[in-house]
Structures are given as structure tokens and as C-alpha cells.
Coordinates of N, CA and C in Angstrom, one line a residue:
Chain A
F353 N 75.8 -66.6 27.8 CA 77.0 -67.8 28.1 C 77.6 -68.4 29.2
L354 N 77.2 -69.3 29.4 CA 77.3 -70.0 31.3 C 78.7 -70.9 30.5
E355 N 79.5 -71.3 31.1 CA 80.9 -72.3 31.4 C 79.9 -73.6 32.2
G356 N 79.1 -74.1 31.2 CA 79.3 -75.7 31.7 C 78.5 -75.5 32.5
G357 N 77.9 -74.8 33.0 CA 76.6 -74.6 33.7 C 75.6 -75.1 32.9
T358 N 74.2 -75.6 34.2 CA 73.6 -76.5 33.5 C 72.3 -75.0 33.4
A359 N 72.3 -74.1 33.6 CA 71.7 -72.8 33.8 C 71.4 -72.2 31.9
L360 N 70.7 -71.8 31.5 CA 70.3 -71.7 30.0 C 70.1 -70.2 30.0
P361 N 70.4 -69.6 28.8 CA 70.2 -68.0 28.8 C 68.6 -67.4 28.4
R362 N 68.0 -66.8 29.2 CA 66.9 -66.3 28.7 C 66.5 -65.9 28.0
P363 N 65.9 -66.4 26.2 CA 65.6 -66.2 24.8 C 65.6 -64.9 25.1
D364 N 65.5 -64.0 25.8 CA 64.8 -63.0 25.3 C 65.5 -62.1 26.2
Q365 N 67.1 -62.6 26.1 CA 68.3 -62.1 26.4 C 69.5 -61.6 25.0
E366 N 70.8 -61.3 24.9 CA 71.4 -61.4 23.7 C 71.9 -62.3 24.4
V367 N 72.2 -62.9 23.4 CA 73.7 -63.7 22.9 C 74.7 -63.3 22.8
L368 N 75.3 -62.9 22.5 CA 76.9 -62.7 22.1 C 78.0 -64.2 22.9
H369 N 78.9 -64.4 21.8 CA 79.1 -65.9 21.9 C 80.8 -66.1 22.5
K370 N 81.2 -66.3 23.5 CA 82.5 -66.9 23.9 C 83.8 -66.3 22.8
P371 N 84.3 -65.8 23.0 CA 85.6 -65.6 21.9 C 87.1 -67.3 21.9
R372 N 86.5 -67.9 22.6 CA 87.7 -68.6 23.0 C 87.5 -69.6 21.9
F373 N 86.6 -71.2 21.5 CA 87.1 -72.4 20.7 C 86.5 -72.5 19.9
L374 N 87.3 -72.7 18.6 CA 86.6 -73.6 18.4 C 85.7 -75.0 18.2
H375 N 85.7 -75.8 17.2 CA 84.9 -76.9 17.4 C 85.1 -77.7 17.5
T376 N 85.2 -78.7 19.1 CA 85.5 -79.8 19.0 C 84.8 -80.2 18.1
T377 N 85.6 -82.1 17.8 CA 84.2 -82.7 17.3 C 84.4 -83.7 18.1
Q378 N 84.8 -85.2 17.9 CA 84.9 -86.4 18.5 C 85.9 -86.4 19.1
T379 N 86.8 -86.9 17.0 CA 88.5 -86.9 17.7 C 89.4 -85.8 17.1
Q380 N 89.1 -84.2 16.7 CA 89.9 -84.1 16.1 C 88.8 -82.8 17.2
T381 N 91.1 -81.7 18.2 CA 89.9 -81.2 18.6 C 90.2 -79.3 18.1
Q382 N 90.1 -78.7 17.6 CA 90.3 -77.1 17.5 C 90.6 -76.1 17.8
T383 N 91.5 -75.6 18.3 CA 91.5 -74.5 19.4 C 92.3 -73.0 18.5
M384 N 91.6 -72.3 18.6 CA 91.6 -70.1 18.4 C 92.8 -70.3 19.6
A385 N 93.7 -69.8 19.3 CA 95.2 -68.5 19.9 C 94.1 -68.6 21.5
T386 N 95.0 -68.2 22.5 CA 94.7 -68.3 23.8 C 94.0 -66.6 23.8
P387 N 93.0 -66.2 24.6 CA 93.0 -65.2 24.6 C 94.0 -63.7 25.2
P388 N 93.4 -62.9 25.0 CA 94.3 -61.9 25.7 C 94.9 -62.3 27.7
N389 N 96.0 -62.6 27.4 CA 96.4 -62.6 28.8 C 97.1 -61.1 29.2
S390 N 97.6 -61.3 30.5 CA 98.6 -60.8 31.2 C 100.2 -60.7 30.7
N391 N 99.6 -62.0 30.7 CA 101.2 -61.9 30.2 C 101.9 -62.3 29.2
M392 N 101.3 -61.0 28.4 CA 101.4 -60.7 26.7 C 102.4 -60.4 27.1
S393 N 103.3 -60.3 25.6 CA 104.4 -58.8 25.6 C 102.9 -57.8 24.5
P394 N 103.2 -57.0 24.0 CA 101.8 -56.0 23.7 C 101.8 -56.1 22.0
A395 N 103.2 -57.1 21.5 CA 102.9 -57.6 19.9 C 101.7 -58.7 20.4
E396 N 101.8 -59.3 21.0 CA 102.1 -60.9 21.5 C 99.6 -60.2 20.9
K397 N 99.6 -59.4 22.6 CA 98.2 -58.7 22.8 C 97.5 -58.4 21.6
A398 N 98.4 -57.8 21.5 CA 97.8 -57.3 19.7 C 96.9 -58.6 19.5
K399 N 97.8 -59.4 18.6 CA 97.6 -60.6 17.7 C 96.4 -60.9 18.3
A400 N 96.2 -61.0 20.0 CA 95.6 -61.9 20.5 C 94.1 -61.0 20.5
F401 N 93.8 -60.3 20.7 CA 92.3 -59.0 20.1 C 92.3 -59.8 19.1
D402 N 93.1 -59.4 18.3 CA 92.9 -59.3 16.7 C 92.1 -60.7 16.4
M403 N 92.8 -62.1 17.3 CA 91.5 -63.9 16.8 C 90.7 -63.5 17.7
A404 N 90.8 -63.5 18.8 CA 89.4 -62.8 19.7 C 88.2 -62.1 18.8
Q405 N 88.6 -61.1 18.2 CA 87.4 -60.2 17.2 C 87.6 -61.2 16.3
L406 N 87.7 -62.0 15.4 CA 87.9 -62.9 14.0 C 86.8 -64.0 14.8
E407 N 87.2 -64.4 16.0 CA 86.0 -65.5 16.6 C 84.5 -64.9 17.0
M408 N 84.9 -64.3 17.3 CA 83.8 -64.2 17.9 C 82.9 -63.2 16.8
E409 N 83.1 -63.4 15.7 CA 82.6 -62.8 14.5 C 82.4 -63.8 13.7
Y410 N 83.2 -64.5 14.1 CA 83.1 -65.9 13.5 C 81.1 -66.7 13.9
R411 N 82.1 -66.8 16.2 CA 80.6 -67.9 16.3 C 79.2 -66.5 15.2
V412 N 79.1 -65.3 15.4 CA 78.3 -64.4 15.8 C 77.6 -64.5 14.0
D413 N 78.3 -65.2 13.1 CA 78.3 -65.4 12.0 C 77.2 -66.1 11.7
L414 N 77.7 -67.4 12.2 CA 77.4 -69.3 12.5 C 76.2 -68.8 13.0
Y415 N 75.6 -68.7 13.8 CA 74.6 -68.7 15.0 C 73.3 -67.5 13.6
N416 N 74.0 -67.0 13.5 CA 73.0 -66.1 12.2 C 72.2 -66.6 11.1
A417 N 73.9 -67.7 10.7 CA 73.1 -68.9 9.3 C 72.7 -69.5 10.6
M418 N 72.7 -70.2 11.8 CA 71.6 -71.3 11.3 C 70.8 -71.3 11.8
T419 N 70.4 -69.3 12.2 CA 69.2 -69.4 12.1 C 68.3 -68.8 11.3
A420 N 69.0 -68.9 10.2 CA 68.3 -67.5 9.0 C 67.8 -69.1 8.2
S421 N 68.6 -70.8 8.1 CA 68.8 -71.7 7.5 C 67.4 -72.8 8.2
C422 N 67.3 -72.6 9.6 CA 67.0 -73.3 10.2 C 65.1 -72.2 10.2
F423 N 65.0 -71.4 9.9 CA 63.9 -70.3 9.5 C 63.5 -70.9 9.0
A424 N 63.9 -71.0 7.0 CA 63.8 -70.9 6.2 C 63.4 -73.0 6.5
K425 N 64.3 -74.0 6.8 CA 63.1 -75.3 6.3 C 62.4 -75.3 7.5
C426 N 62.5 -75.0 8.5 CA 61.0 -75.3 9.1 C 59.8 -74.3 9.7
M427 N 59.4 -72.8 9.2 CA 58.7 -72.3 9.4 C 57.8 -72.0 8.2
D428 N 56.6 -72.7 8.8 CA 55.5 -72.2 7.3 C 55.4 -70.5 7.4
T429 N 55.3 -70.6 5.4 CA 55.5 -69.2 5.4 C 54.7 -67.9 4.9
R430 N 53.0 -68.9 5.3 CA 52.2 -68.1 4.9 C 52.3 -67.4 6.7
Y431 N 52.2 -67.4 7.9 CA 52.2 -66.5 9.4 C 51.0 -66.7 9.3
K432 N 50.3 -68.0 9.2 CA 49.0 -67.8 10.0 C 49.0 -67.4 11.0
E433 N 49.5 -68.0 12.2 CA 49.9 -67.2 13.5 C 51.3 -66.8 14.3
G434 N 51.6 -65.9 14.9 CA 52.7 -65.2 15.4 C 53.3 -66.6 16.6
D435 N 52.8 -67.2 16.6 CA 53.8 -68.3 17.5 C 54.4 -69.3 17.3
L436 N 55.3 -70.0 17.6 CA 55.9 -71.2 16.5 C 55.1 -72.5 17.1
N437 N 54.5 -73.4 16.8 CA 53.1 -74.2 16.9 C 54.3 -75.5 17.6
V438 N 54.0 -76.7 17.8 CA 54.7 -77.6 18.2 C 55.7 -78.3 17.5
G439 N 55.5 -78.5 16.7 CA 56.0 -78.9 15.2 C 57.1 -77.9 14.6
E440 N 56.8 -77.2 14.6 CA 58.3 -76.5 14.4 C 59.2 -76.0 15.6
N441 N 58.8 -75.7 16.6 CA 59.4 -76.0 18.0 C 61.0 -77.6 17.9
S442 N 60.3 -78.2 17.7 CA 60.8 -80.0 17.3 C 62.3 -79.6 16.3
C443 N 61.4 -78.8 15.2 CA 62.2 -78.9 13.9 C 63.1 -78.0 13.5
V444 N 63.0 -76.9 14.7 CA 63.8 -75.8 15.2 C 64.7 -76.4 16.2
D445 N 64.6 -77.5 17.6 CA 65.5 -77.5 18.2 C 66.2 -78.9 16.9
R446 N 65.8 -79.9 16.0 CA 66.4 -81.0 15.6 C 67.3 -80.0 14.3
C447 N 66.5 -78.9 14.0 CA 67.8 -78.1 13.1 C 68.7 -77.5 13.4
A448 N 69.0 -76.7 14.6 CA 70.4 -75.9 15.4 C 70.5 -77.5 15.5
A449 N 70.3 -78.4 15.9 CA 71.3 -79.8 15.8 C 72.4 -80.5 15.2
K450 N 71.6 -80.9 14.2 CA 72.0 -81.5 13.0 C 73.4 -79.6 11.7
Y451 N 72.3 -78.7 12.3 CA 73.4 -78.0 11.7 C 74.8 -77.6 12.6
W452 N 75.0 -78.1 13.7 CA 76.1 -78.6 14.1 C 76.9 -79.0 13.8
Q453 N 76.3 -80.0 13.6 CA 77.0 -81.7 13.0 C 77.8 -81.3 12.1
V454 N 77.0 -80.8 11.2 CA 77.7 -80.7 9.9 C 79.0 -79.7 10.0
T455 N 78.3 -78.6 10.8 CA 79.3 -77.2 11.5 C 81.5 -77.7 11.9
G456 N 80.3 -79.8 12.9 CA 81.6 -79.9 13.1 C 82.5 -80.9 11.8
I457 N 81.9 -81.4 10.9 CA 82.3 -82.3 10.3 C 82.5 -81.0 9.2
V458 N 82.2 -81.0 9.1 CA 83.1 -79.6 7.6 C 84.2 -78.3 8.1
G459 N 84.3 -78.7 9.7 CA 85.4 -78.1 10.7 C 86.6 -78.9 10.4
Q460 N 85.9 -80.5 11.0 CA 87.1 -81.3 10.4 C 87.6 -81.8 9.3
M461 N 87.2 -81.5 7.8 CA 87.4 -82.0 6.8 C 88.5 -80.3 5.7
L462 N 88.2 -79.5 7.0 CA 88.5 -78.6 6.2 C 90.5 -78.5 7.4
G463 N 90.1 -79.0 8.3 CA 91.6 -79.1 9.2 C 92.6 -80.0 7.9
G464 N 91.3 -81.6 7.6 CA 92.1 -82.9 6.9 C 93.3 -82.3 6.1
M465 N 91.7 -81.9 5.5 CA 92.5 -80.9 4.3 C 93.7 -79.8 4.4
Q466 N 94.3 -78.6 5.4 CA 94.9 -78.2 5.5 C 96.3 -79.2 5.6
Q467 N 95.9 -80.1 6.6 CA 96.9 -80.7 7.5 C 98.5 -81.2 5.8
Q468 N 96.9 -81.9 4.2 CA 97.3 -82.6 3.9 C 98.1 -81.7 3.0
Q469 N 98.2 -80.3 3.0 CA 98.6 -79.1 1.9 C 100.3 -79.3 2.9
Q470 N 99.8 -79.0 4.1 CA 101.3 -78.4 4.8 C 102.2 -80.0 5.2
Q471 N 102.2 -81.1 4.7 CA 102.9 -81.8 4.6 C 103.7 -82.1 3.6
P472 N 105.3 -82.6 3.7 CA 105.9 -82.2 2.5 C 105.9 -83.2 2.5
R473 N 105.8 -83.8 0.8 CA 105.2 -84.5 0.0 C 107.0 -85.3 -0.3
Chain B
M756 N 76.4 -62.9 26.8 CA 78.0 -62.4 27.3 C 79.0 -62.8 29.0
D757 N 79.7 -63.0 28.5 CA 80.0 -64.5 30.1 C 81.0 -63.2 30.4
P758 N 80.4 -62.7 31.8 CA 81.7 -61.0 32.0 C 82.7 -62.4 32.5
S759 N 82.5 -63.1 33.2 CA 84.0 -64.4 34.0 C 84.7 -64.1 33.6
Q760 N 84.7 -64.9 32.0 CA 85.7 -64.7 31.7 C 86.7 -63.2 31.3
L761 N 86.2 -62.1 32.0 CA 86.8 -61.1 31.2 C 87.6 -61.2 32.6
E762 N 87.3 -61.6 33.8 CA 87.9 -61.5 34.7 C 90.0 -62.0 34.7
G763 N 90.8 -61.4 36.0 CA 92.0 -61.6 35.5 C 92.7 -60.8 34.3
L764 N 92.3 -60.4 33.4 CA 92.3 -59.2 32.3 C 92.6 -58.0 33.0
P765 N 93.3 -57.5 32.7 CA 93.7 -56.2 33.2 C 92.5 -55.0 33.0
E766 N 92.1 -54.1 33.2 CA 90.8 -53.2 33.4 C 90.9 -52.2 32.0
E767 N 92.1 -51.8 31.2 CA 92.2 -51.3 29.8 C 91.5 -52.8 29.1
D768 N 92.4 -54.0 28.5 CA 92.1 -54.3 28.1 C 90.4 -55.2 27.8
K769 N 90.5 -54.7 30.0 CA 88.2 -55.5 29.6 C 88.5 -54.5 29.1
Q770 N 88.2 -53.2 29.4 CA 87.6 -52.4 28.3 C 87.6 -52.5 27.1
K771 N 88.8 -52.9 26.6 CA 88.3 -52.3 25.3 C 87.6 -54.0 24.0
M772 N 87.9 -55.1 25.7 CA 86.7 -55.8 24.8 C 85.4 -55.8 25.2
L773 N 85.3 -55.3 26.1 CA 83.9 -54.7 26.0 C 82.8 -54.1 25.2
S774 N 84.1 -52.9 24.6 CA 83.6 -52.4 23.8 C 83.9 -52.9 22.8
M775 N 84.7 -53.8 22.2 CA 84.7 -54.8 20.9 C 83.5 -55.7 20.9
I776 N 82.9 -55.6 22.5 CA 81.2 -56.8 21.9 C 80.4 -55.4 22.1
E777 N 80.3 -54.7 22.2 CA 79.0 -53.5 21.7 C 79.3 -53.8 21.0
N778 N 80.4 -53.5 20.0 CA 80.3 -52.5 18.4 C 79.9 -53.6 17.5
M779 N 80.1 -55.3 18.6 CA 79.8 -56.2 17.7 C 77.7 -57.0 17.5
Q780 N 77.0 -56.6 18.7 CA 75.9 -56.4 18.8 C 75.0 -55.6 18.5
T781 N 75.6 -54.2 17.5 CA 74.6 -53.3 17.8 C 75.5 -53.5 16.2
K782 N 76.3 -54.2 15.8 CA 76.0 -54.4 14.5 C 75.3 -55.4 14.0
D783 N 75.3 -56.2 14.7 CA 74.6 -57.0 14.7 C 73.3 -56.7 14.5
S784 N 72.8 -55.9 15.6 CA 71.7 -55.6 15.6 C 71.1 -54.9 14.3
L785 N 71.7 -54.6 13.9 CA 71.4 -53.2 12.6 C 71.6 -55.2 11.8
R786 N 72.0 -55.4 11.5 CA 72.2 -56.5 10.5 C 70.7 -57.0 10.1
M787 N 70.5 -57.4 11.5 CA 69.2 -58.1 11.8 C 67.5 -57.1 11.3
Y788 N 68.4 -56.1 11.6 CA 66.6 -55.7 11.4 C 66.7 -55.2 9.5
N789 N 67.7 -55.7 9.6 CA 67.4 -55.1 7.4 C 67.5 -56.6 7.5
S790 N 67.7 -57.5 8.0 CA 67.3 -58.7 6.8 C 65.7 -59.3 6.9
L791 N 65.8 -58.7 8.6 CA 64.5 -59.4 8.8 C 62.9 -58.1 7.6
V792 N 63.4 -57.6 7.5 CA 62.7 -56.7 7.8 C 62.6 -57.3 5.6
E793 N 63.4 -57.3 4.6 CA 64.2 -58.3 4.1 C 63.0 -59.3 3.7
K794 N 62.9 -59.9 4.6 CA 62.4 -61.4 5.0 C 61.0 -61.7 5.1
C795 N 60.9 -60.6 5.9 CA 59.1 -60.3 5.9 C 58.3 -59.8 4.9
F796 N 58.8 -58.7 4.0 CA 58.7 -58.0 3.4 C 58.3 -58.5 1.3
K797 N 59.5 -59.7 2.0 CA 59.3 -61.3 0.6 C 58.6 -61.9 0.7
D798 N 57.9 -62.5 1.7 CA 57.4 -63.6 2.2 C 55.4 -62.9 1.8
C799 N 55.7 -61.3 1.6 CA 54.0 -61.2 3.3 C 53.6 -60.0 1.5
V800 N 54.5 -59.3 0.5 CA 53.8 -58.0 -0.2 C 54.2 -58.6 -1.2
D801 N 52.8 -59.0 -2.2 CA 52.9 -59.5 -3.4 C 52.6 -58.5 -4.4
S802 N 51.5 -57.5 -3.8 CA 50.7 -57.2 -4.7 C 51.0 -55.3 -5.0
F803 N 50.8 -54.6 -6.3 CA 51.5 -53.2 -6.2 C 50.3 -52.8 -7.1
R804 N 49.6 -53.2 -6.3 CA 48.0 -52.2 -6.7 C 48.0 -51.4 -6.1
R805 N 48.1 -51.3 -4.9 CA 48.5 -50.3 -4.0 C 49.4 -49.6 -3.7
K806 N 49.1 -48.5 -2.7 CA 51.0 -47.8 -2.3 C 51.1 -48.7 -0.8
N807 N 49.7 -48.2 -0.1 CA 49.5 -48.5 1.3 C 49.6 -49.9 1.3
L808 N 49.7 -51.0 2.3 CA 50.0 -52.4 2.7 C 48.5 -52.2 3.3
D809 N 47.3 -53.5 2.6 CA 46.4 -54.0 3.2 C 46.2 -54.3 4.2
S810 N 45.3 -54.6 5.3 CA 45.2 -54.9 6.5 C 46.2 -56.4 6.3
N811 N 46.0 -57.3 5.4 CA 46.2 -58.6 5.0 C 47.8 -58.7 5.3
E812 N 47.7 -58.1 4.3 CA 50.3 -57.4 5.1 C 50.6 -57.3 5.7
E813 N 49.2 -56.1 6.4 CA 50.0 -56.2 7.4 C 49.7 -56.4 8.8
R814 N 49.0 -57.7 9.1 CA 48.8 -59.2 9.8 C 49.9 -60.0 9.5
C815 N 49.9 -60.0 8.3 CA 51.7 -60.5 7.8 C 52.6 -60.2 8.2
V816 N 53.1 -59.4 8.1 CA 54.5 -58.5 8.3 C 54.8 -58.7 9.3
T817 N 53.6 -58.6 10.8 CA 53.5 -58.4 12.2 C 53.4 -60.1 12.3
K818 N 52.9 -60.5 12.5 CA 53.0 -62.3 12.8 C 54.6 -62.6 12.3
C819 N 55.1 -62.2 10.8 CA 55.9 -62.7 10.7 C 57.3 -62.4 11.1
C820 N 57.2 -60.7 12.3 CA 58.7 -60.4 13.0 C 58.4 -61.4 13.8
E821 N 57.4 -61.4 14.9 CA 57.0 -61.7 16.0 C 57.5 -63.2 16.0
K822 N 57.2 -64.4 15.1 CA 57.5 -65.8 14.8 C 59.2 -65.4 14.6
F823 N 59.7 -64.7 13.5 CA 60.6 -64.7 13.9 C 61.6 -64.2 15.2
L824 N 60.8 -63.7 15.3 CA 61.7 -63.2 17.3 C 61.8 -64.3 17.6
K825 N 60.5 -64.9 17.8 CA 60.6 -66.0 18.6 C 62.1 -67.3 18.1
H826 N 61.5 -67.7 17.1 CA 62.7 -68.4 16.6 C 63.9 -67.8 17.0
S827 N 64.5 -66.7 16.8 CA 65.9 -66.2 17.1 C 66.4 -67.2 18.5
A828 N 64.8 -67.3 19.0 CA 65.3 -66.8 20.8 C 65.1 -68.0 21.3
R829 N 64.4 -68.9 20.6 CA 65.0 -70.0 20.5 C 65.9 -71.4 19.8
V830 N 66.7 -71.1 19.1 CA 67.5 -71.1 18.2 C 69.0 -71.1 19.4
S831 N 68.4 -69.1 19.5 CA 69.9 -69.0 20.7 C 69.9 -70.0 22.2
V832 N 69.0 -70.3 22.6 CA 69.0 -71.6 23.6 C 69.8 -72.6 23.2
R833 N 68.8 -72.8 22.2 CA 69.7 -74.4 21.3 C 71.7 -74.4 21.2
F834 N 71.9 -73.2 21.0 CA 73.3 -72.5 20.6 C 73.8 -72.5 21.7
A835 N 73.6 -71.6 22.6 CA 73.8 -72.2 23.9 C 74.4 -73.4 24.2
E836 N 74.0 -73.9 24.0 CA 73.6 -75.9 24.1 C 74.3 -76.3 23.7
L837 N 74.2 -75.6 22.8 CA 75.5 -77.0 22.2 C 76.8 -76.5 22.3
N838 N 77.0 -75.4 22.1 CA 78.2 -74.3 22.8 C 78.7 -75.1 23.9
A839 N 77.9 -74.9 24.6 CA 78.6 -75.4 26.8 C 78.6 -76.7 25.8
G840 N 77.6 -77.3 25.6 CA 78.5 -79.0 24.9 C 79.7 -79.0 24.7
A841 N 79.5 -79.1 23.8 CA 81.6 -78.5 23.2 C 82.4 -77.6 24.2
E842 N 82.6 -77.0 25.3 CA 83.4 -76.7 25.9 C 83.4 -78.0 26.4
A843 N 82.7 -78.6 27.0 CA 83.1 -79.7 28.2 C 83.3 -80.5 28.1
L844 N 83.1 -81.1 26.8 CA 83.5 -82.8 26.2 C 85.4 -81.4 25.6
M845 N 85.8 -80.3 25.2 CA 86.4 -80.1 25.0 C 87.8 -79.9 26.4
Q846 N 87.3 -79.3 27.1 CA 87.6 -80.0 28.1 C 88.5 -80.4 28.7
Q847 N 87.3 -82.1 28.9 CA 87.2 -83.4 29.0 C 88.2 -83.9 28.4
Q848 N 88.7 -83.5 27.1 CA 89.6 -84.4 26.8 C 90.9 -83.5 26.6
Q849 N 91.2 -82.2 27.5 CA 92.6 -81.2 27.4 C 92.5 -82.3 28.5
K850 N 92.2 -82.2 29.9 CA 92.4 -83.0 31.1 C 93.0 -84.6 30.9
R851 N 92.8 -84.6 29.9 CA 93.8 -86.0 29.7 C 95.0 -86.7 29.9

């Protein structure tokens, strides 16, 4: 994962995702707690590690779910070829983009619901 | 994993983060192994007249694995792009 860079990880590199921010949407930015840093007390730091762990696991789950869903939706299960054809390639690209958008929308809705629940009536 | 994010952390914290990440990678590799086996078995193996896989089934499983791994690699590239895009957007929003 390269921060803001234009280079992409090579396909055969293992991608494990940054433990920092949750999704941004156009209107709402959700961030997890700040990553562990040297200005924190031990208790805060322990909490920050836990949050970092949670966020990493979340990212991994997201990636795995995206992979599984897009495979199910895009791939011909007759497995005639070991390679992806052009149609499958495009399907995967679009599937990933749409999946990401769905994640954003759901995040927004959940955030909105939480806010509603927290507001005193 | 981007090592530059771990800069500025004291050494023991860095080690802790690195070992967390390594753990997660191992766990995820094992999980993927199992799920790939299950998927390819489900898609490729249908008859149980014989104890051994016949050549069609074997070929199917091989292609299934190849395909999944290539698909997985492609998704990871797109995922990285989407992530980088989201990060950039967030940084923009924070600067305002």
C-alpha cells in the first residue's frame, strides 16, 4: 500500500492494509482512533494497538469479502481456462469499484443511525 | 504493508506492530487455503463413483486455483487503488 503514490503494488505482492482510516464518503469522513504514537500514555497506547488491530482485521475481512463476492459474480465456474479473459477482467474491476461504493453507503447509513441513537430526545 | 507508516514509533512498538501484521498474514493465508480448497472442490468434483480424481477433475481444480489466484491479485491491485483514492480524498478534506 503506497500512500498517495501513483505506483501500485505488484500483483504478486502480499497486500495487507494500512491500519488507519475507515472509509471516506463524499459527505462524511469516519476515522478510527489515531495510530499508536510516542506521545501516548501506556493505557492510551494499549488502546491504540487494539484499535489498530481491529482496523487491520476489518481491512482484511473487507478485502476477502470483496474477492469472494467478485469471484462468484464474475467468474465462469466451468474453469475452461486458467487465465482471466478480457470480459472477466473488466467485470472484476467494476465489481471492486461497486463493492467499494456499497461499503461507503453502508458506512454512511450506519453512521447516521448511530448519530440518531445518540441524540437525546 | 507500508513500512514508512511505522516510522517514528519506538522500536518495541514497531516490533509489536510488525508481529501483529505477520500473525494476521499467516492467519489469512491459512484461511485462504481452506476456502480455496472448498470452492474448487464444490465447483469441480461432482461424482463419487471412484475414489481418485479423474483427469478432468484434476485439470478443473488446477485451473480453478490459477484463476482464483489471478483474480485475487487483480482485486488486490484495485483495492489498493480504491484505498489510496479514499486516503487522498480524506487528506484533502482534512486540509480544508
